[in-house]
DNA sequence: CAGTACCA
DNA sequence: TCTA
């Protein structure tokens, strides 16, 4: 499925694969707890996040950037093999991802329209894995204010932002909370793999 | 502006 | 859905 240049692979992970990845995510979160990032303007984001890999994405009053450590000083755990396998399957490049951002969407959480532009080389794709509740994804062009397309992302779906879509504005408008029983307390996990350099 | 309140 |  093509979404303004973004490629959506529906049902790429089966239920068993999803459960394995969720268990790996639990291992990561046990080491580097989820936190509510704060934007540069001082607002708390509704999603909670943490990271694994060489670098993790961090936001606070200082701005957006990649860091080698969790805000609590712990270094990020390695990216689990089962997650890196998804990158290998869809990224179409031999480079290993530097970062896996782990976003958790609870009831009512959303993500405003934004570009992923904190990386040093936009020729590498961004690979996104959805787990748990369905989420309404929206993507536009490389400038704000243009036409957008929407699609529901379900558990096990994989989205690839590359080429013209690599710098496209995108976001999550809302969840269908409790639409999936993958996670005990519902909600959505989104994993995004990136080469940061 | 990885935000949200507010209005047409 | 758009504006600020």
PDB file of C-alpha atoms (C1' of nucleotides) in Angstrom:
ATOM      1  CA  UNK A   1       0.000   0.000   0.000  1.00  0.00           C
ATOM      2  CA  UNK A   2       1.317   3.428  -0.960  1.00  0.00           C
ATOM      3  CA  UNK A   3       0.661   6.438   1.260  1.00  0.00           C
ATOM      4  CA  UNK A   4       2.109   9.464  -0.471  1.00  0.00           C
ATOM      5  CA  UNK A   5       5.386   7.653  -1.031  1.00  0.00           C
ATOM      6  CA  UNK A   6       5.339   5.861   2.326  1.00  0.00           C
ATOM      7  CA  UNK A   7       5.034   2.097   2.091  1.00  0.00           C
ATOM      8  CA  UNK A   8       2.647   0.308   4.424  1.00  0.00           C
ATOM      9  CA  UNK A   9       3.090  -3.429   4.890  1.00  0.00           C
ATOM     10  CA  UNK A  10      -0.099  -4.689   6.535  1.00  0.00           C
ATOM     11  CA  UNK A  11       0.074  -7.701   8.883  1.00  0.00           C
ATOM     12  CA  UNK A  12       3.807  -8.171   8.390  1.00  0.00           C
ATOM     13  CA  UNK A  13       4.258  -9.634  11.879  1.00  0.00           C
ATOM     14  CA  UNK A  14       1.985 -12.497  12.868  1.00  0.00           C
ATOM     15  CA  UNK A  15       0.552 -12.792  16.360  1.00  0.00           C
ATOM     16  CA  UNK A  16       3.420 -14.913  17.651  1.00  0.00           C
ATOM     17  CA  UNK A  17       6.040 -12.514  16.277  1.00  0.00           C
ATOM     18  CA  UNK A  18       4.168  -9.608  17.833  1.00  0.00           C
ATOM     19  CA  UNK A  19       4.180 -11.320  21.229  1.00  0.00           C
ATOM     20  CA  UNK A  20       7.912 -11.995  20.960  1.00  0.00           C
ATOM     21  CA  UNK A  21       8.623  -8.352  20.112  1.00  0.00           C
ATOM     22  CA  UNK A  22       6.415  -7.154  22.975  1.00  0.00           C
ATOM     23  CA  UNK A  23       8.425  -9.339  25.360  1.00  0.00           C
ATOM     24  CA  UNK A  24      11.637  -7.766  24.059  1.00  0.00           C
ATOM     25  CA  UNK A  25      10.123  -4.347  24.552  1.00  0.00           C
ATOM     26  CA  UNK A  26       9.322  -5.277  28.148  1.00  0.00           C
ATOM     27  CA  UNK A  27      12.978  -6.216  28.646  1.00  0.00           C
ATOM     28  CA  UNK A  28      14.065  -2.821  27.309  1.00  0.00           C
ATOM     29  CA  UNK A  29      11.566  -0.854  29.388  1.00  0.00           C
ATOM     30  CA  UNK A  30      12.713  -2.700  32.520  1.00  0.00           C
ATOM     31  CA  UNK A  31      16.171  -1.184  31.977  1.00  0.00           C
ATOM     32  CA  UNK A  32      15.263   2.265  30.625  1.00  0.00           C
ATOM     33  CA  UNK A  33      11.817   3.300  31.868  1.00  0.00           C
ATOM     34  CA  UNK A  34       9.261   5.104  29.747  1.00  0.00           C
ATOM     35  CA  UNK A  35       9.067   8.841  30.354  1.00  0.00           C
ATOM     36  CA  UNK A  36       6.875  11.688  29.145  1.00  0.00           C
ATOM     37  CA  UNK A  37       9.113  13.930  27.033  1.00  0.00           C
ATOM     38  CA  UNK A  38       8.731  17.668  27.311  1.00  0.00           C
ATOM     39  CA  UNK A  39       8.793  19.805  24.185  1.00  0.00           C
ATOM     40  CA  UNK A  40      11.083  22.797  23.769  1.00  0.00           C
ATOM     41  CA  UNK A  41       8.087  24.977  24.631  1.00  0.00           C
ATOM     42  CA  UNK A  42       7.706  23.136  27.943  1.00  0.00           C
ATOM     43  CA  UNK A  43       4.610  21.072  27.120  1.00  0.00           C
ATOM     44  CA  UNK A  44       4.424  17.439  28.113  1.00  0.00           C
ATOM     45  CA  UNK A  45       3.890  15.043  25.235  1.00  0.00           C
ATOM     46  CA  UNK A  46       0.978  12.618  25.631  1.00  0.00           C
ATOM     47  CA  UNK A  47       3.029   9.624  24.505  1.00  0.00           C
ATOM     48  CA  UNK A  48       5.597   8.035  26.782  1.00  0.00           C
ATOM     49  CA  UNK A  49       8.880   6.963  25.254  1.00  0.00           C
ATOM     50  CA  UNK A  50      12.259   5.378  25.692  1.00  0.00           C
ATOM     51  CA  UNK A  51      14.872   4.011  23.277  1.00  0.00           C
ATOM     52  CA  UNK A  52      17.326   1.269  22.549  1.00  0.00           C
ATOM     53  CA  UNK A  53      20.350   1.173  20.258  1.00  0.00           C
ATOM     54  CA  UNK A  54      23.462   3.317  20.156  1.00  0.00           C
ATOM     55  CA  UNK A  55      21.451   6.527  20.351  1.00  0.00           C
ATOM     56  CA  UNK A  56      18.045   7.473  21.692  1.00  0.00           C
ATOM     57  CA  UNK A  57      15.825  10.402  20.807  1.00  0.00           C
ATOM     58  CA  UNK A  58      15.339  12.869  23.630  1.00  0.00           C
ATOM     59  CA  UNK A  59      13.257  16.019  23.983  1.00  0.00           C
ATOM     60  CA  UNK A  60      13.357  18.581  26.761  1.00  0.00           C
ATOM     61  CA  UNK A  61      13.554  22.342  27.167  1.00  0.00           C
ATOM     62  CA  UNK A  62      16.960  22.163  25.474  1.00  0.00           C
ATOM     63  CA  UNK A  63      15.343  20.878  22.281  1.00  0.00           C
ATOM     64  CA  UNK A  64      15.270  17.669  20.237  1.00  0.00           C
ATOM     65  CA  UNK A  65      18.361  15.526  19.812  1.00  0.00           C
ATOM     66  CA  UNK A  66      19.856  12.067  20.018  1.00  0.00           C
ATOM     67  CA  UNK A  67      21.702  11.075  23.188  1.00  0.00           C
ATOM     68  CA  UNK A  68      23.796   8.071  24.168  1.00  0.00           C
ATOM     69  CA  UNK A  69      22.004   7.736  27.528  1.00  0.00           C
ATOM     70  CA  UNK A  70      18.492   7.694  28.999  1.00  0.00           C
ATOM     71  CA  UNK A  71      17.674  10.879  30.952  1.00  0.00           C
ATOM     72  CA  UNK A  72      18.334   8.877  34.152  1.00  0.00           C
ATOM     73  CA  UNK A  73      21.950   8.276  33.064  1.00  0.00           C
ATOM     74  CA  UNK A  74      21.562   4.635  31.978  1.00  0.00           C
ATOM     75  CA  UNK A  75      23.015   3.764  28.573  1.00  0.00           C
ATOM     76  CA  UNK A  76      20.421   2.511  26.065  1.00  0.00           C
ATOM     77  CA  UNK A  77      20.136  -1.291  25.762  1.00  0.00           C
ATOM     78  CA  UNK A  78      20.937  -3.020  22.470  1.00  0.00           C
ATOM     79  CA  UNK A  79      18.239  -3.260  19.813  1.00  0.00           C
ATOM     80  CA  UNK A  80      16.765  -6.786  20.153  1.00  0.00           C
ATOM     81  CA  UNK A  81      17.487  -9.073  17.183  1.00  0.00           C
ATOM     82  CA  UNK A  82      13.801  -9.658  16.453  1.00  0.00           C
ATOM     83  CA  UNK A  83      13.311  -5.914  15.990  1.00  0.00           C
ATOM     84  CA  UNK A  84      16.455  -5.463  13.911  1.00  0.00           C
ATOM     85  CA  UNK A  85      15.218  -8.330  11.696  1.00  0.00           C
ATOM     86  CA  UNK A  86      12.264  -6.201  10.612  1.00  0.00           C
ATOM     87  CA  UNK A  87      14.660  -3.418   9.566  1.00  0.00           C
ATOM     88  CA  UNK A  88      16.662  -5.928   7.534  1.00  0.00           C
ATOM     89  CA  UNK A  89      13.546  -7.104   5.760  1.00  0.00           C
ATOM     90  CA  UNK A  90      12.149  -3.728   4.677  1.00  0.00           C
ATOM     91  CA  UNK A  91      14.883  -1.060   4.841  1.00  0.00           C
ATOM     92  CA  UNK A  92      16.601  -2.126   1.613  1.00  0.00           C
ATOM     93  CA  UNK A  93      19.983  -1.094   2.993  1.00  0.00           C
ATOM     94  CA  UNK A  94      22.871  -2.908   4.657  1.00  0.00           C
ATOM     95  CA  UNK A  95      23.488  -0.329   7.375  1.00  0.00           C
ATOM     96  CA  UNK A  96      22.558  -1.238  10.939  1.00  0.00           C
ATOM     97  CA  UNK A  97      20.103   1.190  12.587  1.00  0.00           C
ATOM     98  CA  UNK A  98      21.581   3.439  15.281  1.00  0.00           C
ATOM     99  CA  UNK A  99      18.334   3.971  17.118  1.00  0.00           C
ATOM    100  CA  UNK A 100      15.038   2.336  17.955  1.00  0.00           C
ATOM    101  CA  UNK A 101      12.607   4.815  19.488  1.00  0.00           C
ATOM    102  CA  UNK A 102       9.901   3.138  21.546  1.00  0.00           C
ATOM    103  CA  UNK A 103       6.686   5.127  21.876  1.00  0.00           C
ATOM    104  CA  UNK A 104       3.798   4.047  24.063  1.00  0.00           C
ATOM    105  CA  UNK A 105       0.356   5.489  23.358  1.00  0.00           C
ATOM    106  CA  UNK A 106      -2.125   5.152  26.216  1.00  0.00           C
ATOM    107  CA  UNK A 107      -5.792   6.140  26.018  1.00  0.00           C
ATOM    108  CA  UNK A 108      -6.096   9.564  24.389  1.00  0.00           C
ATOM    109  CA  UNK A 109      -2.428   9.831  23.416  1.00  0.00           C
ATOM    110  CA  UNK A 110      -1.649  11.325  20.025  1.00  0.00           C
ATOM    111  CA  UNK A 111       1.237  12.785  18.071  1.00  0.00           C
ATOM    112  CA  UNK A 112       1.003  16.108  16.280  1.00  0.00           C
ATOM    113  CA  UNK A 113       2.131  16.488  12.697  1.00  0.00           C
ATOM    114  CA  UNK A 114       5.925  16.642  12.493  1.00  0.00           C
ATOM    115  CA  UNK A 115       8.928  15.748  10.368  1.00  0.00           C
ATOM    116  CA  UNK A 116      11.693  13.358  11.435  1.00  0.00           C
ATOM    117  CA  UNK A 117      14.628  15.646  10.827  1.00  0.00           C
ATOM    118  CA  UNK A 118      17.011  15.155  13.720  1.00  0.00           C
ATOM    119  CA  UNK A 119      19.083  12.619  11.792  1.00  0.00           C
ATOM    120  CA  UNK A 120      22.198  13.430   9.791  1.00  0.00           C
ATOM    121  CA  UNK A 121      21.407  11.620   6.549  1.00  0.00           C
ATOM    122  CA  UNK A 122      17.885  11.535   5.142  1.00  0.00           C
ATOM    123  CA  UNK A 123      18.816   8.999   2.468  1.00  0.00           C
ATOM    124  CA  UNK A 124      18.228   6.253   5.031  1.00  0.00           C
ATOM    125  CA  UNK A 125      14.620   5.210   5.646  1.00  0.00           C
ATOM    126  CA  UNK A 126      12.628   5.317   8.855  1.00  0.00           C
ATOM    127  CA  UNK A 127      10.967   1.995   9.667  1.00  0.00           C
ATOM    128  CA  UNK A 128       7.946   1.983  11.989  1.00  0.00           C
ATOM    129  CA  UNK A 129       6.383  -1.076  13.642  1.00  0.00           C
ATOM    130  CA  UNK A 130       2.883  -0.907  15.168  1.00  0.00           C
ATOM    131  CA  UNK A 131       1.802  -3.149  18.053  1.00  0.00           C
ATOM    132  CA  UNK A 132      -1.443  -3.194  20.004  1.00  0.00           C
ATOM    133  CA  UNK A 133      -4.374  -0.853  19.440  1.00  0.00           C
ATOM    134  CA  UNK A 134      -5.201   0.567  16.012  1.00  0.00           C
ATOM    135  CA  UNK A 135      -4.002   4.115  15.373  1.00  0.00           C
ATOM    136  CA  UNK A 136      -5.127   6.655  12.794  1.00  0.00           C
ATOM    137  CA  UNK A 137      -1.983   7.773  10.969  1.00  0.00           C
ATOM    138  CA  UNK A 138      -1.885  10.887   8.812  1.00  0.00           C
ATOM    139  CA  UNK A 139       0.799  11.882   6.321  1.00  0.00           C
ATOM    140  CA  UNK A 140       1.216  14.937   4.111  1.00  0.00           C
ATOM    141  CA  UNK A 141       4.027  16.462   2.111  1.00  0.00           C
ATOM    142  CA  UNK A 142       7.304  18.081   3.074  1.00  0.00           C
ATOM    143  CA  UNK A 143       5.597  21.368   3.976  1.00  0.00           C
ATOM    144  CA  UNK A 144       2.870  21.980   6.517  1.00  0.00           C
ATOM    145  CA  UNK A 145      -0.612  22.750   5.368  1.00  0.00           C
ATOM    146  CA  UNK A 146      -0.897  20.629   2.234  1.00  0.00           C
ATOM    147  CA  UNK A 147      -3.127  17.694   1.434  1.00  0.00           C
ATOM    148  CA  UNK A 148      -2.869  14.690   3.711  1.00  0.00           C
ATOM    149  CA  UNK A 149      -3.812  11.029   3.554  1.00  0.00           C
ATOM    150  CA  UNK A 150      -4.900   8.890   6.474  1.00  0.00           C
ATOM    151  CA  UNK A 151      -4.727   5.171   7.196  1.00  0.00           C
ATOM    152  CA  UNK A 152      -5.367   2.968  10.195  1.00  0.00           C
ATOM    153  CA  UNK A 153      -2.239   1.239  11.455  1.00  0.00           C
ATOM    154  CA  UNK A 154      -2.939  -2.115  13.075  1.00  0.00           C
ATOM    155  CA  UNK A 155      -0.919  -4.479  15.209  1.00  0.00           C
ATOM    156  CA  UNK A 156       1.865  -6.080  13.188  1.00  0.00           C
ATOM    157  CA  UNK A 157       1.815  -3.446  10.438  1.00  0.00           C
ATOM    158  CA  UNK A 158       5.145  -1.997   9.285  1.00  0.00           C
ATOM    159  CA  UNK A 159       5.472   1.444   7.684  1.00  0.00           C
ATOM    160  CA  UNK A 160       8.537   2.627   5.766  1.00  0.00           C
ATOM    161  CA  UNK A 161       9.257   6.319   5.211  1.00  0.00           C
ATOM    162  CA  UNK A 162      11.800   6.691   2.447  1.00  0.00           C
ATOM    163  CA  UNK A 163      12.485   8.775  -0.625  1.00  0.00           C
ATOM    164  CA  UNK A 164      10.075  11.682  -0.940  1.00  0.00           C
ATOM    165  CA  UNK A 165       8.183  10.477   2.136  1.00  0.00           C
ATOM    166  CA  UNK A 166      11.289  10.487   4.338  1.00  0.00           C
ATOM    167  CA  UNK A 167      10.753  14.145   5.235  1.00  0.00           C
ATOM    168  CA  UNK A 168       6.974  14.134   4.972  1.00  0.00           C
ATOM    169  CA  UNK A 169       4.940  15.600   7.806  1.00  0.00           C
ATOM    170  CA  UNK A 170       3.114  12.844   9.657  1.00  0.00           C
ATOM    171  CA  UNK A 171       1.414  12.160  12.966  1.00  0.00           C
ATOM    172  CA  UNK A 172      -1.099  10.079  14.896  1.00  0.00           C
ATOM    173  CA  UNK A 173      -4.563  11.617  15.241  1.00  0.00           C
ATOM    174  CA  UNK A 174      -6.120   9.078  17.614  1.00  0.00           C
ATOM    175  CA  UNK A 175      -6.278   5.508  18.823  1.00  0.00           C
ATOM    176  CA  UNK A 176      -9.070   2.991  18.804  1.00  0.00           C
ATOM    177  CA  UNK A 177      -8.407   2.271  22.460  1.00  0.00           C
ATOM    178  CA  UNK A 178      -8.908  -1.381  23.459  1.00  0.00           C
ATOM    179  CA  UNK A 179      -9.200  -2.489  19.808  1.00  0.00           C
ATOM    180  CA  UNK A 180      -6.417  -5.054  20.347  1.00  0.00           C
ATOM    181  CA  UNK A 181      -5.805  -7.571  23.116  1.00  0.00           C
ATOM    182  CA  UNK A 182      -2.051  -7.891  22.413  1.00  0.00           C
ATOM    183  CA  UNK A 183      -1.206  -5.702  25.414  1.00  0.00           C
ATOM    184  CA  UNK A 184      -2.805  -6.520  28.778  1.00  0.00           C
ATOM    185  CA  UNK A 185      -3.696  -2.943  29.572  1.00  0.00           C
ATOM    186  CA  UNK A 186      -4.243  -2.004  25.909  1.00  0.00           C
ATOM    187  CA  UNK A 187      -2.720   1.011  24.215  1.00  0.00           C
ATOM    188  CA  UNK A 188      -0.223   1.058  21.378  1.00  0.00           C
ATOM    189  CA  UNK A 189       3.507   0.539  21.076  1.00  0.00           C
ATOM    190  CA  UNK A 190       5.267   2.100  18.107  1.00  0.00           C
ATOM    191  CA  UNK A 191       8.886   1.219  17.361  1.00  0.00           C
ATOM    192  CA  UNK A 192      10.801   3.456  14.945  1.00  0.00           C
ATOM    193  CA  UNK A 193      14.179   2.401  13.614  1.00  0.00           C
ATOM    194  CA  UNK A 194      16.575   4.994  12.244  1.00  0.00           C
ATOM    195  CA  UNK A 195      20.101   5.541  11.047  1.00  0.00           C
ATOM    196  CA  UNK A 196      21.212   8.678  12.875  1.00  0.00           C
ATOM    197  CA  UNK A 197      24.990   8.836  12.117  1.00  0.00           C
TER     198      UNK A 197
ATOM    199  C1'  DC B   1       4.771  23.055  15.851  1.00  0.00           C
ATOM    200  C1'  DA B   2       6.903  15.408  18.202  1.00  0.00           C
ATOM    201  C1'  DG B   3       1.596  21.148  21.107  1.00  0.00           C
ATOM    202  C1'  DT B   4      -3.336  22.405  21.637  1.00  0.00           C
ATOM    203  C1'  DA B   5      -7.254  25.575  22.042  1.00  0.00           C
ATOM    204  C1'  DC B   6     -10.523  27.469  19.485  1.00  0.00           C
ATOM    205  C1'  DC B   7     -13.527  28.541  15.746  1.00  0.00           C
ATOM    206  C1'  DA B   8     -16.006  28.230  11.172  1.00  0.00           C
TER     207       DA B   8
ATOM    208  C1'  DT C   1     -10.393  21.056   9.107  1.00  0.00           C
ATOM    209  C1'  DC C   2      -7.961  25.082   9.676  1.00  0.00           C
ATOM    210  C1'  DT C   3      -5.636  28.828  12.185  1.00  0.00           C
ATOM    211  C1'  DA C   4      -2.628  30.834  15.414  1.00  0.00           C
TER     212       DA C   4
END
